[in-house]
Amino acid sequence: MTERIPALKREGGVPRSRRGRKLLRLLIALFVIVLIVLFFRSPLSEISEIEITGTQYLSKEEVGLKLGVTPGDSFFVPSIAKLKARLTEMKPIESVNIIKNFPGKLRVEVKEYPQVAVQLSDNGQLLAVLSNGLTLPIPEGNLLDKPILSGWKPEDVNLNALCRVLDELPNYLLADLSEIHPDPSISYPSRIKMFTRSRFEVVTTVDKLKDKIAYLSDIVQNREPGKIIMLEADTYLPYSAENVTDE
């Protein structure tokens, strides 16, 4: 009588194919780590060029110093957000855009506050007045086509408000204003007196200037020179009529 031989049980443990896959994954991970280490130790991970554009009142050297990185530093650290935060601490800068182009190029696009007026310093130097109220030396070669601010104190709150309004005016209207000084009264603390290159004398307030400027533009283009008051009511008197009244 033939007897059946029982089948032998397989030894326990991980199948050979599974052990092979684990070993392959481990080798790949080690290879990737080695590549990462080599990359961060190579020139590819460094800044090779820094390009700064848009500066007018600040020098590129000042911006670069505040940026805090130089060619040879890490391309990835600090982050773009941290670099922006450093530059926006500079008072003339309104905004900044930073672009990293791999490999190695760092582009810094600066936007400074625009110039809205000119001011004469105590020592006779002409200063640019920016839209945030900051005064800086005028770069050589800049055209002096902005109004001159006379008689203003740096701590005057109306000065900053005026600079913001001037920033919103069209260039052709801003170019016609030759001089602006404070002329406050009890009723109108923010009252100002302006003179135009077209020989008009204008009285208004910082608060009303933006809304009243269209009326001023209409008179300047269509009337002879004279005095204009733009407060609660608008009045216009040509110099010729004023002379007749005096006589």
Short mmCIF file of C-alpha atoms in Angstrom, two decimals:
data_model
loop_
_atom_site.label_atom_id
_atom_site.label_comp_id
_atom_site.label_asym_id
_atom_site.label_seq_id
_atom_site.Cartn_x
_atom_site.Cartn_y
_atom_site.Cartn_z
CA MET A 1 0.00 0.00 0.00
CA THR A 2 1.43 3.35 -1.11
CA GLU A 3 1.71 6.04 1.58
CA ARG A 4 1.60 9.80 0.86
CA ILE A 5 4.56 11.86 2.01
CA PRO A 6 3.31 15.05 3.70
CA ALA A 7 4.40 18.34 2.07
CA LEU A 8 7.22 20.19 3.81
CA LYS A 9 6.28 23.49 5.44
CA ARG A 10 8.02 26.62 4.11
CA GLU A 11 10.33 28.36 6.47
CA GLY A 12 8.99 31.61 7.91
CA GLY A 13 10.45 35.05 7.05
CA VAL A 14 10.19 37.76 4.45
CA PRO A 15 10.03 36.58 0.84
CA ARG A 16 13.17 37.18 -1.15
CA SER A 17 11.43 39.53 -3.61
CA ARG A 18 10.13 41.75 -0.79
CA ARG A 19 13.58 41.94 0.80
CA GLY A 20 14.94 43.00 -2.59
CA ARG A 21 12.42 45.84 -2.92
CA LYS A 22 13.24 47.18 0.55
CA LEU A 23 16.94 47.14 -0.22
CA LEU A 24 16.32 48.97 -3.52
CA ARG A 25 14.27 51.68 -1.79
CA LEU A 26 16.99 52.12 0.81
CA LEU A 27 19.66 52.50 -1.89
CA ILE A 28 17.53 55.05 -3.76
CA ALA A 29 16.96 57.08 -0.57
CA LEU A 30 20.70 57.08 0.17
CA PHE A 31 21.44 58.13 -3.40
CA VAL A 32 18.95 61.04 -3.18
CA ILE A 33 20.46 62.19 0.12
CA VAL A 34 23.94 62.14 -1.40
CA LEU A 35 22.69 64.18 -4.40
CA ILE A 36 21.06 66.75 -2.09
CA VAL A 37 24.23 67.11 -0.04
CA LEU A 38 26.33 67.50 -3.18
CA PHE A 39 23.88 70.05 -4.61
CA PHE A 40 23.94 72.27 -1.52
CA ARG A 41 27.73 72.13 -1.50
CA SER A 42 27.96 73.09 -5.17
CA PRO A 43 27.90 76.58 -6.81
CA LEU A 44 24.42 75.80 -8.16
CA SER A 45 22.93 76.46 -4.72
CA GLU A 46 24.59 79.88 -4.40
CA ILE A 47 23.66 83.37 -5.55
CA SER A 48 25.74 84.21 -8.59
CA GLU A 49 24.20 87.57 -9.56
CA ILE A 50 22.10 90.27 -7.85
CA GLU A 51 20.25 92.76 -10.06
CA ILE A 52 18.64 95.84 -8.44
CA THR A 53 16.32 98.09 -10.47
CA GLY A 54 13.97 101.02 -9.85
CA THR A 55 16.09 103.05 -7.44
CA GLN A 56 16.15 106.82 -7.81
CA TYR A 57 16.68 108.36 -4.39
CA LEU A 58 18.37 105.33 -2.86
CA SER A 59 21.59 103.96 -4.30
CA LYS A 60 21.89 100.35 -5.39
CA GLU A 61 24.64 99.97 -2.79
CA GLU A 62 22.26 101.05 0.00
CA VAL A 63 19.60 98.60 -1.15
CA GLY A 64 22.15 95.80 -1.49
CA LEU A 65 23.50 96.44 2.00
CA LYS A 66 20.00 96.36 3.49
CA LEU A 67 19.21 93.20 1.50
CA GLY A 68 21.91 91.44 3.48
CA VAL A 69 23.01 88.90 0.85
CA THR A 70 25.90 88.84 -1.60
CA PRO A 71 27.05 86.56 -4.44
CA GLY A 72 28.18 83.28 -2.92
CA ASP A 73 25.45 83.22 -0.26
CA SER A 74 22.70 80.59 -0.27
CA PHE A 75 20.17 80.97 -3.09
CA PHE A 76 17.37 79.54 -0.97
CA VAL A 77 17.96 81.19 2.42
CA PRO A 78 16.72 83.74 3.45
CA SER A 79 13.29 83.39 1.86
CA ILE A 80 11.80 85.97 -0.50
CA ALA A 81 9.39 87.09 2.25
CA LYS A 82 12.26 87.84 4.65
CA LEU A 83 14.20 89.75 1.99
CA LYS A 84 11.11 91.86 1.21
CA ALA A 85 10.58 92.59 4.90
CA ARG A 86 14.14 93.90 5.17
CA LEU A 87 13.79 96.29 2.23
CA THR A 88 10.36 97.66 3.15
CA GLU A 89 11.92 98.99 6.34
CA MET A 90 13.62 101.61 4.17
CA LYS A 91 11.44 104.75 4.26
CA PRO A 92 11.73 105.74 0.57
CA ILE A 93 10.53 102.29 -0.58
CA GLU A 94 6.79 101.92 -1.22
CA SER A 95 6.93 98.30 -2.41
CA VAL A 96 9.42 95.73 -3.63
CA ASN A 97 9.25 92.65 -5.82
CA ILE A 98 11.92 89.95 -5.53
CA ILE A 99 12.37 87.23 -8.14
CA LYS A 100 14.69 84.24 -7.87
CA ASN A 101 15.68 82.80 -11.25
CA PHE A 102 17.45 79.46 -10.95
CA PRO A 103 20.33 79.01 -11.14
CA GLY A 104 21.73 81.78 -9.01
CA LYS A 105 20.09 85.02 -10.23
CA LEU A 106 18.36 87.29 -7.69
CA ARG A 107 16.35 90.19 -9.16
CA VAL A 108 15.18 93.02 -6.88
CA GLU A 109 12.56 95.42 -8.35
CA VAL A 110 12.21 98.47 -6.11
CA LYS A 111 9.33 100.96 -6.26
CA GLU A 112 10.03 104.17 -4.36
CA TYR A 113 7.41 106.68 -3.27
CA PRO A 114 6.95 109.20 -6.10
CA GLN A 115 8.13 112.78 -5.82
CA VAL A 116 5.23 115.23 -5.47
CA ALA A 117 6.97 118.49 -4.55
CA VAL A 118 10.23 120.31 -3.88
CA GLN A 119 11.35 121.90 -0.63
CA LEU A 120 14.18 124.29 0.22
CA SER A 121 16.28 123.22 3.22
CA ASP A 122 17.66 125.65 5.81
CA ASN A 123 21.06 125.60 4.09
CA GLY A 124 19.55 126.36 0.68
CA GLN A 125 19.59 122.81 -0.72
CA LEU A 126 16.67 121.69 -2.87
CA LEU A 127 15.03 118.54 -1.52
CA ALA A 128 12.58 116.16 -3.15
CA VAL A 129 9.35 115.68 -1.19
CA LEU A 130 7.94 112.18 -1.65
CA SER A 131 4.27 111.24 -1.40
CA ASN A 132 4.79 109.87 2.13
CA GLY A 133 6.18 113.23 3.30
CA LEU A 134 9.83 112.14 3.30
CA THR A 135 12.38 114.68 2.05
CA LEU A 136 15.56 113.57 0.26
CA PRO A 137 18.26 115.26 -1.83
CA ILE A 138 17.23 115.57 -5.47
CA PRO A 139 19.30 113.30 -7.74
CA GLU A 140 21.44 115.15 -10.27
CA GLY A 141 19.67 115.68 -13.56
CA ASN A 142 16.10 115.48 -12.21
CA LEU A 143 13.68 118.05 -13.62
CA LEU A 144 12.26 120.54 -11.11
CA ASP A 145 8.70 120.40 -12.47
CA LYS A 146 7.05 119.98 -9.06
CA PRO A 147 5.55 122.66 -6.78
CA ILE A 148 7.76 124.19 -4.09
CA LEU A 149 6.54 123.76 -0.51
CA SER A 150 7.33 126.86 1.55
CA GLY A 151 6.80 127.56 5.23
CA TRP A 152 5.94 124.00 6.23
CA LYS A 153 7.13 122.47 9.50
CA PRO A 154 8.16 118.78 9.39
CA GLU A 155 5.77 117.91 12.24
CA ASP A 156 2.75 119.54 10.55
CA VAL A 157 0.14 116.80 10.07
CA ASN A 158 -1.29 118.69 7.10
CA LEU A 159 2.03 118.30 5.26
CA ASN A 160 1.72 114.51 4.99
CA ALA A 161 -1.95 114.85 4.03
CA LEU A 162 -1.03 117.36 1.32
CA CYS A 163 1.66 115.03 -0.08
CA ARG A 164 -0.87 112.21 -0.36
CA VAL A 165 -3.31 114.49 -2.22
CA LEU A 166 -0.61 115.77 -4.59
CA ASP A 167 0.28 112.17 -5.41
CA GLU A 168 -3.27 111.63 -6.69
CA LEU A 169 -3.36 114.71 -8.95
CA PRO A 170 -2.81 114.38 -12.73
CA ASN A 171 0.69 115.35 -13.83
CA TYR A 172 -0.46 118.28 -15.97
CA LEU A 173 -2.19 119.88 -12.96
CA LEU A 174 0.72 119.19 -10.65
CA ALA A 175 3.14 120.71 -13.17
CA ASP A 176 1.20 124.03 -13.17
CA LEU A 177 1.48 124.46 -9.39
CA SER A 178 4.58 126.50 -8.62
CA GLU A 179 4.34 127.08 -4.87
CA ILE A 180 2.21 125.96 -1.91
CA HIS A 181 2.34 127.25 1.63
CA PRO A 182 0.21 126.77 4.74
CA ASP A 183 -2.38 129.47 5.40
CA PRO A 184 -4.37 128.13 8.36
CA SER A 185 -7.27 129.95 10.00
CA ILE A 186 -9.58 129.19 12.91
CA SER A 187 -12.33 128.07 10.53
CA TYR A 188 -9.97 126.21 8.18
CA PRO A 189 -6.94 124.70 10.00
CA SER A 190 -5.79 122.96 6.82
CA ARG A 191 -6.12 126.01 4.56
CA ILE A 192 -3.37 126.50 1.99
CA LYS A 193 -2.37 129.17 -0.51
CA MET A 194 -1.09 128.09 -3.91
CA PHE A 195 0.49 129.93 -6.83
CA THR A 196 0.45 128.55 -10.35
CA ARG A 197 2.88 129.00 -13.19
CA SER A 198 -0.05 130.38 -15.19
CA ARG A 199 -0.11 133.30 -12.67
CA PHE A 200 -3.13 132.35 -10.54
CA GLU A 201 -3.34 132.69 -6.77
CA VAL A 202 -5.48 129.98 -5.19
CA VAL A 203 -6.84 129.58 -1.65
CA THR A 204 -8.31 126.24 -0.62
CA THR A 205 -7.75 123.50 1.99
CA VAL A 206 -5.83 120.25 1.89
CA ASP A 207 -9.11 118.37 2.37
CA LYS A 208 -10.88 120.11 -0.52
CA LEU A 209 -8.02 120.26 -3.02
CA LYS A 210 -8.70 116.90 -4.65
CA ASP A 211 -12.37 117.71 -5.27
CA LYS A 212 -11.82 121.36 -6.24
CA ILE A 213 -8.96 120.80 -8.66
CA ALA A 214 -11.30 120.32 -11.63
CA TYR A 215 -12.71 123.81 -11.07
CA LEU A 216 -9.20 125.22 -10.93
CA SER A 217 -8.28 123.46 -14.17
CA ASP A 218 -11.30 124.93 -15.96
CA ILE A 219 -10.46 128.50 -14.86
CA VAL A 220 -6.75 128.20 -15.67
CA GLN A 221 -7.53 127.04 -19.21
CA ASN A 222 -10.32 129.52 -19.97
CA ARG A 223 -9.84 132.66 -17.87
CA GLU A 224 -7.27 135.39 -17.44
CA PRO A 225 -5.01 135.23 -14.37
CA GLY A 226 -6.55 136.19 -11.06
CA LYS A 227 -7.41 135.07 -7.53
CA ILE A 228 -9.43 131.92 -6.88
CA ILE A 229 -11.01 130.92 -3.57
CA MET A 230 -12.17 127.30 -3.31
CA LEU A 231 -13.71 126.80 0.12
CA GLU A 232 -17.39 126.27 0.85
CA ALA A 233 -18.16 128.47 -2.17
CA ASP A 234 -15.93 128.99 -5.21
CA THR A 235 -15.08 132.52 -6.32
CA TYR A 236 -12.86 133.92 -9.02
CA LEU A 237 -11.64 137.50 -9.47
CA PRO A 238 -9.26 138.44 -12.30
CA TYR A 239 -6.37 140.70 -11.44
CA SER A 240 -7.66 143.24 -13.98
CA ALA A 241 -10.95 143.62 -12.09
CA GLU A 242 -9.08 143.95 -8.80
CA ASN A 243 -7.00 146.80 -10.24
CA VAL A 244 -10.13 148.64 -11.41
CA THR A 245 -11.65 148.30 -7.94
CA ASP A 246 -8.51 149.72 -6.31
CA GLU A 247 -8.57 152.73 -8.62
#
